[in-house]
Amino acid sequence: MNEITVWLPFVGNLRLDEPPENLEFYVMKSFHDFTEGTAKVYEFEDKLHYLDNLRKSLHAGSTDEHVRRLVCKRVEHRMEEEGDFPDREDFLCIEFMEHCFDEGFMPFHDTYYFGSKSGNEECLRSILRIIRTVVNYSEEEYEKLLEEE
């Protein structure tokens, strides 16, 4: 199984298949530092921005690799369906650009395959713990957690 990590701002990379027991503390600290200096009225925007960064860190990799993968899939599909190599216009069309754009915003469940059901479950559980912590974050809960640590 590949080692799957997620990048948390101001904390760094954490393994999803073997998360620390106090994952919620790391997430709260990360989110607190991420939003430090931001007005309270922007809390919901900050939460969405943070979760979008989480999604992006799960999609990490070379943009070049992703584009090559999409082009190769397009060529394979065209060869199977029509038996000939696609024209240049097939890659410059709005439909293909729309597909590439959508791929850039892939949902969490399309991000990875870990190779084993147990690895998948632990990683997915970790992602859900992170999301739950961010969604339910409050400054009061963070202060309470700091006292416990």
Short mmCIF file of C-alpha atoms in Angstrom, two decimals, residues 7-11 23-40 42-54 130-139 142:
data_model
loop_
_atom_site.label_atom_id
_atom_site.label_comp_id
_atom_site.label_asym_id
_atom_site.label_seq_id
_atom_site.Cartn_x
_atom_site.Cartn_y
_atom_site.Cartn_z
CA TRP A 7 -0.81 18.49 4.05
CA LEU A 8 -2.23 20.57 6.89
CA PRO A 9 -1.23 24.27 6.89
CA PHE A 10 1.17 25.18 9.71
CA VAL A 11 1.43 21.51 10.72
CA LEU A 23 -5.47 14.11 14.84
CA GLU A 24 -8.25 16.49 15.87
CA PHE A 25 -5.75 18.55 17.88
CA TYR A 26 -3.45 18.90 14.86
CA VAL A 27 -6.38 19.87 12.64
CA MET A 28 -7.68 22.42 15.15
CA LYS A 29 -4.23 23.92 15.57
CA SER A 30 -3.77 24.03 11.82
CA PHE A 31 -7.15 25.65 11.25
CA HIS A 32 -6.61 28.12 14.11
CA ASP A 33 -3.27 29.22 12.65
CA PHE A 34 -4.73 29.21 9.13
CA THR A 35 -7.44 31.69 10.18
CA GLU A 36 -5.39 33.76 12.62
CA GLY A 37 -5.99 37.43 11.94
CA THR A 38 -9.13 36.78 9.87
CA ALA A 39 -12.34 38.42 11.03
CA LYS A 40 -14.90 36.09 12.62
CA TYR A 42 -15.33 35.05 7.40
CA GLU A 43 -15.25 31.82 9.42
CA PHE A 44 -17.44 29.86 6.98
CA GLU A 45 -15.41 31.02 3.98
CA ASP A 46 -12.24 30.05 5.85
CA LYS A 47 -13.65 26.57 6.51
CA LEU A 48 -14.49 26.07 2.83
CA HIS A 49 -11.09 27.41 1.77
CA TYR A 50 -9.34 25.10 4.23
CA LEU A 51 -11.28 22.05 3.00
CA ASP A 52 -10.55 23.00 -0.60
CA ASN A 53 -6.85 23.07 0.27
CA LEU A 54 -7.28 19.62 1.83
CA ILE A 130 -10.45 16.16 9.43
CA ILE A 131 -13.59 17.43 7.70
CA ARG A 132 -15.71 16.97 10.83
CA THR A 133 -13.15 18.82 12.95
CA VAL A 134 -13.01 21.78 10.57
CA VAL A 135 -16.77 21.98 10.12
CA ASN A 136 -17.36 21.87 13.89
CA TYR A 137 -14.41 24.13 14.79
CA SER A 138 -14.99 26.89 17.28
CA GLU A 139 -12.51 29.05 19.09
CA TYR A 142 -9.86 24.97 20.46
#
